[in-house]
mmCIF file of C-alpha atoms and ligand atoms in Angstrom:
data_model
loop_
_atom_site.group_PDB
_atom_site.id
_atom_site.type_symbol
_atom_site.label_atom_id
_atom_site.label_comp_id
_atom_site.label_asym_id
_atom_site.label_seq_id
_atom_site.Cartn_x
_atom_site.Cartn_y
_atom_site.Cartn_z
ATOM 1 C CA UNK A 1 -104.987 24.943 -30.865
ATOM 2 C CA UNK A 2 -107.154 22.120 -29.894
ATOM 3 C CA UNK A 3 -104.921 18.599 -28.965
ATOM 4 C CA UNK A 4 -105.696 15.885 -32.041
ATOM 5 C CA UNK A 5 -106.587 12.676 -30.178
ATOM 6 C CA UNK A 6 -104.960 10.046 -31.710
ATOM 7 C CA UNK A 7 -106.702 6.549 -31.031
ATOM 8 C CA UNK A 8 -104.202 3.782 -31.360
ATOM 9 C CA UNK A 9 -107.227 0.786 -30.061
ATOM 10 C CA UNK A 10 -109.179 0.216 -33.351
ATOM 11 C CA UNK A 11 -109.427 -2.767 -35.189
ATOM 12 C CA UNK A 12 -108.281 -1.603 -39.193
ATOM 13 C CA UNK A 13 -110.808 -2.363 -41.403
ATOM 14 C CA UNK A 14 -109.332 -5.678 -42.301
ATOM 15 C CA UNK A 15 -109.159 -6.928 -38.941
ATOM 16 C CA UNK A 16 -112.822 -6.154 -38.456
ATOM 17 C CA UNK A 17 -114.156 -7.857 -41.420
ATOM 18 C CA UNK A 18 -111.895 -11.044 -40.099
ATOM 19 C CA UNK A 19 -113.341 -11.223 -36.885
ATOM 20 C CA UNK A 20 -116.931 -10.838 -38.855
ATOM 21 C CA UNK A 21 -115.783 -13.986 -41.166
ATOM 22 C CA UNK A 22 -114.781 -15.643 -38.193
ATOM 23 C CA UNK A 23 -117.552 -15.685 -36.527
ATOM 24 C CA UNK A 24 -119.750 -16.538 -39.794
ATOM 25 C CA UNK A 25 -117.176 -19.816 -40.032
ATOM 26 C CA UNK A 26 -117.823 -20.215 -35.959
ATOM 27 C CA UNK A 27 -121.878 -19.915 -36.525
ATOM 28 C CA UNK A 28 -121.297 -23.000 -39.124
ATOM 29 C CA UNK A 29 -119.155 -24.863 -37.503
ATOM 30 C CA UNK A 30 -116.393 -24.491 -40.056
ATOM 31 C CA UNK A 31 -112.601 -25.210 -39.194
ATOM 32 C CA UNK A 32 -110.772 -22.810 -41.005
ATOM 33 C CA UNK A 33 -106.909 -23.255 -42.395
ATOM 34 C CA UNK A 34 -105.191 -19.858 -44.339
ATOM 35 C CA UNK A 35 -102.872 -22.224 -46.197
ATOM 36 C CA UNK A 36 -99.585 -19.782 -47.198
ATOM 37 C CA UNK A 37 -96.542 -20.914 -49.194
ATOM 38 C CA UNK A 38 -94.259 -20.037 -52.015
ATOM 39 C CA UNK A 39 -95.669 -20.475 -55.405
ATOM 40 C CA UNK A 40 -94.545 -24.284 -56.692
ATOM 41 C CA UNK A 41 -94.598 -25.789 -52.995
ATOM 42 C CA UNK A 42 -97.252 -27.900 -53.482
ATOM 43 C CA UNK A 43 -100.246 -26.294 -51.735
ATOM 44 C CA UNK A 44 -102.724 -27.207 -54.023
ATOM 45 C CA UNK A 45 -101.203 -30.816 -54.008
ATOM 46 C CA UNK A 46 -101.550 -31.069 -50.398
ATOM 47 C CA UNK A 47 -105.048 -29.989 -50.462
ATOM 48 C CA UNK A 48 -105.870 -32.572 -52.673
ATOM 49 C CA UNK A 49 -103.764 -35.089 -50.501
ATOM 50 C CA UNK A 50 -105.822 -34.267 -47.732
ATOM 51 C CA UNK A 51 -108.569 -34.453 -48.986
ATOM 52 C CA UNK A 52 -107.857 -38.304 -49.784
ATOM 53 C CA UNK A 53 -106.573 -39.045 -46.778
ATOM 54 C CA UNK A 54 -109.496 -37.656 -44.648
ATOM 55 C CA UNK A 55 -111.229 -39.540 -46.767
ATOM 56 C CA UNK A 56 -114.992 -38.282 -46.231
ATOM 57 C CA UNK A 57 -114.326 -37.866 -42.379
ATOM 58 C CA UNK A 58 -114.444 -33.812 -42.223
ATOM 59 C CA UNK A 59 -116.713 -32.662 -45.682
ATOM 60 C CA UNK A 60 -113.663 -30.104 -47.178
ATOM 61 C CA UNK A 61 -114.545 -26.326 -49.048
ATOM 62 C CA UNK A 62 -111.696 -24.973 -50.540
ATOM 63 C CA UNK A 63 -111.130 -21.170 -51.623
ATOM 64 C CA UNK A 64 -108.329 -20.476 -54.116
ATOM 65 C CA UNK A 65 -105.922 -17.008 -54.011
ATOM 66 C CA UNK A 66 -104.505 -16.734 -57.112
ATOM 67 C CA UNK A 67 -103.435 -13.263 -58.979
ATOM 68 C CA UNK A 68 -105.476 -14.963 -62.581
ATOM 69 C CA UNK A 69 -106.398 -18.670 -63.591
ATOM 70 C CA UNK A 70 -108.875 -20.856 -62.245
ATOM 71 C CA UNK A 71 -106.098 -24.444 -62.693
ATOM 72 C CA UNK A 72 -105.917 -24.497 -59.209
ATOM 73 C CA UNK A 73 -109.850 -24.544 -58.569
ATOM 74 C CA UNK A 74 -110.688 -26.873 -61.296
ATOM 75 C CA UNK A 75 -107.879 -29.555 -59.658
ATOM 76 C CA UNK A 76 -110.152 -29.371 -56.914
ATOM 77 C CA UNK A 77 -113.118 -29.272 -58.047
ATOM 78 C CA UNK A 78 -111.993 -32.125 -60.494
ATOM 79 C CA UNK A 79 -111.982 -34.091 -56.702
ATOM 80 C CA UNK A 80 -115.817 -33.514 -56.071
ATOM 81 C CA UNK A 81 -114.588 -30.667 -53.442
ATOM 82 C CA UNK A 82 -117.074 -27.128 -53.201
ATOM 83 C CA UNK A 83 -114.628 -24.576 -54.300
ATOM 84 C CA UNK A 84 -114.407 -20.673 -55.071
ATOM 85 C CA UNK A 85 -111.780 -19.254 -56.892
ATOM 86 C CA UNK A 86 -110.578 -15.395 -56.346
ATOM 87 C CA UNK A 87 -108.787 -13.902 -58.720
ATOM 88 C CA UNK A 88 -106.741 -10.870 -57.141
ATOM 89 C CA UNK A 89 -105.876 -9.072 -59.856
ATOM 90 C CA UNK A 90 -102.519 -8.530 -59.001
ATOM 91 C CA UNK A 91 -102.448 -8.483 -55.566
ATOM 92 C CA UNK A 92 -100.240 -10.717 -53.774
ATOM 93 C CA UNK A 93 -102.527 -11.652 -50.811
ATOM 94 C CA UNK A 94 -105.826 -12.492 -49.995
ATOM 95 C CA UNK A 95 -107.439 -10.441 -47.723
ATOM 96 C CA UNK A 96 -110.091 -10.486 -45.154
ATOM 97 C CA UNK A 97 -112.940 -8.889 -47.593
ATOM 98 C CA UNK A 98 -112.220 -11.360 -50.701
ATOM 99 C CA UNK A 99 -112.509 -14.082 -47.800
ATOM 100 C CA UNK A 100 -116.020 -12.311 -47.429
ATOM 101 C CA UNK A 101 -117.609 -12.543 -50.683
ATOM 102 C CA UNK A 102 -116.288 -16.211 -51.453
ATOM 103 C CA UNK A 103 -118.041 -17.644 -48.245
ATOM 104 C CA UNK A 104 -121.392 -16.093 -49.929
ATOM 105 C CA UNK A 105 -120.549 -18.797 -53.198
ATOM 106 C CA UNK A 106 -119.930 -21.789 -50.550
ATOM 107 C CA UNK A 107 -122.195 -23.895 -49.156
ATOM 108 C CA UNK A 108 -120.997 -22.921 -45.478
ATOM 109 C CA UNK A 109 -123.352 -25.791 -44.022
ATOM 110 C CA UNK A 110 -121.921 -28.370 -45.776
ATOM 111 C CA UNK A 111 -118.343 -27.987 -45.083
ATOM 112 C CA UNK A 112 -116.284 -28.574 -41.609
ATOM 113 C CA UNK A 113 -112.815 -28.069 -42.862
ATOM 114 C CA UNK A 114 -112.453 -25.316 -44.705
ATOM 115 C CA UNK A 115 -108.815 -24.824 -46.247
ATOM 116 C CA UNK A 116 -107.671 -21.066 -47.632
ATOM 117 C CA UNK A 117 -105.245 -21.435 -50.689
ATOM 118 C CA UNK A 118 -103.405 -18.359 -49.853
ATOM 119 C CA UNK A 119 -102.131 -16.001 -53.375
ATOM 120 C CA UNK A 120 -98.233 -17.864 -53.320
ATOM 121 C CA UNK A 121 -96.178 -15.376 -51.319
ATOM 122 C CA UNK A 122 -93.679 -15.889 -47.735
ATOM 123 C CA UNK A 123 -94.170 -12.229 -47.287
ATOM 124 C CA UNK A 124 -97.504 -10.208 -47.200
ATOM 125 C CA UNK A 125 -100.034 -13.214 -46.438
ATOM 126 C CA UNK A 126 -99.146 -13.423 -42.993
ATOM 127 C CA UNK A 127 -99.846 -9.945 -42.873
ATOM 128 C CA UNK A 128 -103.825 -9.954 -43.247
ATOM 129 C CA UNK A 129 -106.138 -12.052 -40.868
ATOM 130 C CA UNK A 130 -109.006 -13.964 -43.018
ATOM 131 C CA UNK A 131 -111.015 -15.061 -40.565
ATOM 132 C CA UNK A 132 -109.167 -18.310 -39.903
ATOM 133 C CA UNK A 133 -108.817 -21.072 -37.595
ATOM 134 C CA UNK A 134 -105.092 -21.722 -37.775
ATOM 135 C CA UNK A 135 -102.368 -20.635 -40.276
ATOM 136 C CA UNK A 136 -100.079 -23.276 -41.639
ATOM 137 C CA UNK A 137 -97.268 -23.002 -43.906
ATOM 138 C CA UNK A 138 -95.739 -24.983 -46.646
ATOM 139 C CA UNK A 139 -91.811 -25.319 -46.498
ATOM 140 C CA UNK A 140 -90.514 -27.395 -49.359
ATOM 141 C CA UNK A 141 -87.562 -29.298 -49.485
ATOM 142 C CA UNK A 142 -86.152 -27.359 -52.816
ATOM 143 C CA UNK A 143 -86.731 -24.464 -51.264
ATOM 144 C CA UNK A 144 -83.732 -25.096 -48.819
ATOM 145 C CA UNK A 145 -83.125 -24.748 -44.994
ATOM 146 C CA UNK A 146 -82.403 -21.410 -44.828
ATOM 147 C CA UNK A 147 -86.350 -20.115 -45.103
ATOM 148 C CA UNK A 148 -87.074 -19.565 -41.785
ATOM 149 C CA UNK A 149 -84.147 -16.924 -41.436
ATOM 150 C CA UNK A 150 -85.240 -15.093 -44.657
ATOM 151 C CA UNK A 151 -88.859 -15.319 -44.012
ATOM 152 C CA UNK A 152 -88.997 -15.534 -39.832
ATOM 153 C CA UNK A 153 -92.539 -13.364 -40.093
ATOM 154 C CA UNK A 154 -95.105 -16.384 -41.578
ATOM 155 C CA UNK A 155 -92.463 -19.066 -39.561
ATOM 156 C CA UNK A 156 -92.823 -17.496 -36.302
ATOM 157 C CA UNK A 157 -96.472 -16.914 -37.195
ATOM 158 C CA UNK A 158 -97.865 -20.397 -37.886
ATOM 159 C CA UNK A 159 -99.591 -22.854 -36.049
ATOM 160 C CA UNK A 160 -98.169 -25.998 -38.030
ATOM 161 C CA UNK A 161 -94.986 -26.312 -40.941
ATOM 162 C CA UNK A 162 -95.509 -28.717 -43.528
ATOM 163 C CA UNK A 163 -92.131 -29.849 -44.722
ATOM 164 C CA UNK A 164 -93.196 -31.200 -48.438
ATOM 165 C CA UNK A 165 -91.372 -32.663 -51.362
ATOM 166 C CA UNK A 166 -89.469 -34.704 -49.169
ATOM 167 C CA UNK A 167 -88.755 -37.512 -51.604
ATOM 168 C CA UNK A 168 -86.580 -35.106 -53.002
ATOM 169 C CA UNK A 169 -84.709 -34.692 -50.134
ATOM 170 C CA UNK A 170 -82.038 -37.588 -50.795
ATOM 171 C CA UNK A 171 -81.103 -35.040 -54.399
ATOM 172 C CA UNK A 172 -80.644 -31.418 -53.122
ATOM 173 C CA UNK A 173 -78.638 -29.612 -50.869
ATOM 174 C CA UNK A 174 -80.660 -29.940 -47.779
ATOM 175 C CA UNK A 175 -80.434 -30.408 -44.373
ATOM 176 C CA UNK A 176 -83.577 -31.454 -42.314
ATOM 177 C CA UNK A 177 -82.294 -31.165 -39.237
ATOM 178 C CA UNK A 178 -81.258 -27.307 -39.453
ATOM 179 C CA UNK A 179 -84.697 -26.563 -40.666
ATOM 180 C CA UNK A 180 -85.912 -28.282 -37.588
ATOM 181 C CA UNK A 181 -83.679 -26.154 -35.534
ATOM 182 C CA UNK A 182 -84.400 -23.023 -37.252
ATOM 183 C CA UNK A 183 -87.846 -23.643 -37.165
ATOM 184 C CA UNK A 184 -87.919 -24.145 -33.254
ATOM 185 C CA UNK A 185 -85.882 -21.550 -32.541
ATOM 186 C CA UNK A 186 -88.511 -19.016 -33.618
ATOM 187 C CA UNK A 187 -91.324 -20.959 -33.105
ATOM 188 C CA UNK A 188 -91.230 -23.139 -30.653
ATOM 189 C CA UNK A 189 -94.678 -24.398 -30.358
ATOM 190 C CA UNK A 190 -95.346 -25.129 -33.992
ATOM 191 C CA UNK A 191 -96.141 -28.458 -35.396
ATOM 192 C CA UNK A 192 -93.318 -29.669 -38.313
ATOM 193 C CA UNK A 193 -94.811 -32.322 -40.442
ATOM 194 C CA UNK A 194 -92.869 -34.284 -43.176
ATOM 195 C CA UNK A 195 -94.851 -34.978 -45.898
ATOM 196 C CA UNK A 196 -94.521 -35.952 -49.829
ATOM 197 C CA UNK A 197 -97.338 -35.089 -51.787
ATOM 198 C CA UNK A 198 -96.452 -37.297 -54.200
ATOM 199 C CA UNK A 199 -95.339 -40.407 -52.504
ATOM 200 C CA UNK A 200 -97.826 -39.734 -49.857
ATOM 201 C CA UNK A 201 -95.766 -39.788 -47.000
ATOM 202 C CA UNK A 202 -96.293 -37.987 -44.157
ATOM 203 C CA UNK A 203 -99.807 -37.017 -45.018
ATOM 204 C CA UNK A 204 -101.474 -39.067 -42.770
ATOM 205 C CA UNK A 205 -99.873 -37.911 -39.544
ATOM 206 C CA UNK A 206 -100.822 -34.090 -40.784
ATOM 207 C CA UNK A 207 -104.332 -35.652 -41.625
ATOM 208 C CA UNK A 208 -104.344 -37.090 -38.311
ATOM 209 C CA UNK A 209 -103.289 -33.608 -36.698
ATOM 210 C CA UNK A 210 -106.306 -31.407 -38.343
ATOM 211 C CA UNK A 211 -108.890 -34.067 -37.323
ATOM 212 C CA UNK A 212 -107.390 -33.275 -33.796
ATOM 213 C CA UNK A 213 -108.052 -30.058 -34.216
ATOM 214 C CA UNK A 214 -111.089 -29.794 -35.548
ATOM 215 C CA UNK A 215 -112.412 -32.159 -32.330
ATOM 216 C CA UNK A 216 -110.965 -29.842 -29.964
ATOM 217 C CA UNK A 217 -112.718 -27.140 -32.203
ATOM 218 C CA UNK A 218 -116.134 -28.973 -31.520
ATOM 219 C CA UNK A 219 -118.244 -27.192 -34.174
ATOM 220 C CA UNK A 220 -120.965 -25.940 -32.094
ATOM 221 C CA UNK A 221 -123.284 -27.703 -35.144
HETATM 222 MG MG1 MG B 301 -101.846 -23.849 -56.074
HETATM 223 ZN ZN1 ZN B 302 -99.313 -8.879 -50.768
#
């Protein structure tokens, strides 16, 4: 019997297509953030808060993963931001091909930040490359301490933790300095910001922080 080859190198077919979006994003010059959190933790809120605090210095695009509705898109296109909405249908991800066909609805050379609302989910997200820049996570203060140990794939995984609803912080059970600790101890290289979306705290350190990146980027424009 003839020995089956088994090739273990290839990209899968999402990983492909991500590496083909990145490079699309690269050719434009486009920063690119996969923004992943539970559903409530104020993703949409800190896209808007960025937005306000960048104030006109990187030209945003949004794309927003949700399984139906378009609330989250009209919020930002409410704020004068270019925005495509998928609607996933029941999946609980965004993946590398839906990434695809939104870029075609965006005008790619008018945008240098482009920020991912990923479908809200701690689980599969972190699973399928979009063609991004950086990942970054929303951990909210309701949410509790504990996250990273239930969740430790998207916290090891990320390049920055946003630590939102922190105004609340003073009325729940939680303990910033154990999320810190957790946090570190599986990612040790990960930026923690503390941030209230609705106070406005934090927001410009973490606007301060993608502006960073997106000079040491250096859009080949
Ligand atoms: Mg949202
Ligand atoms: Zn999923």
């Amino acid at each position: 019997m003839k020995k089956v080859e088994v090739v273990t190198d290839i990209m899968s077919a999402n990983d492909q297509i991500a590496q083909e979006n990145a490079e699309t994003l690269r050719a434009h010059g486009i920063l690119t953030v996969n923004l992943m959190a539970s559903p409530g933790a104020g993703k949409t809120s800190l896209i808007l808060e960025t937005a306000r605090a960048l104030d006109g210095r990187l030209r945003l695009g949004v794309i927003e993963g949700d399984v139906a509705s378009r609330i989250d898109a009209d919020k930002v296109a409410a704020a004068g931001i270019p925005v495509v909405q998928i609607n996933t249908g029941g999946a609980c991800h965004l993946d590398a091909p839906m990434i695809r066909q939104a870029l075609r609805a965006l005008p790619l050379d008018e945008i240098d930040l482009l920020i991912v609302e990923n479908v809200g989910n701690l689980i599969c997200p972190v699973e399928f490359r979009l063609g991004e820049t950086l990942r970054v996570m929303i951990a909210s203060v309701p949410e509790g301490h504990d996250k990273p140990y239930k969740y430790p794939g998207i916290f090891t995984a990320v390049e920055a933790v946003v630590i939102n609803k922190m105004d609340l912080a003073p009325y729940v059970d939680f303990d910033l300095g154990a999320l810190h600790e957790a946090i570190r101890g599986m990612n040790p290289r990960a930026e923690i910001f503390e941030v209230s979306c609705r106070t406005g705290e934090g927001i410009g350190r973490w606007a301060e922080w993608l502006w960073a990146q997106w000079q040491a980027y250096r859009p080949a424009k």
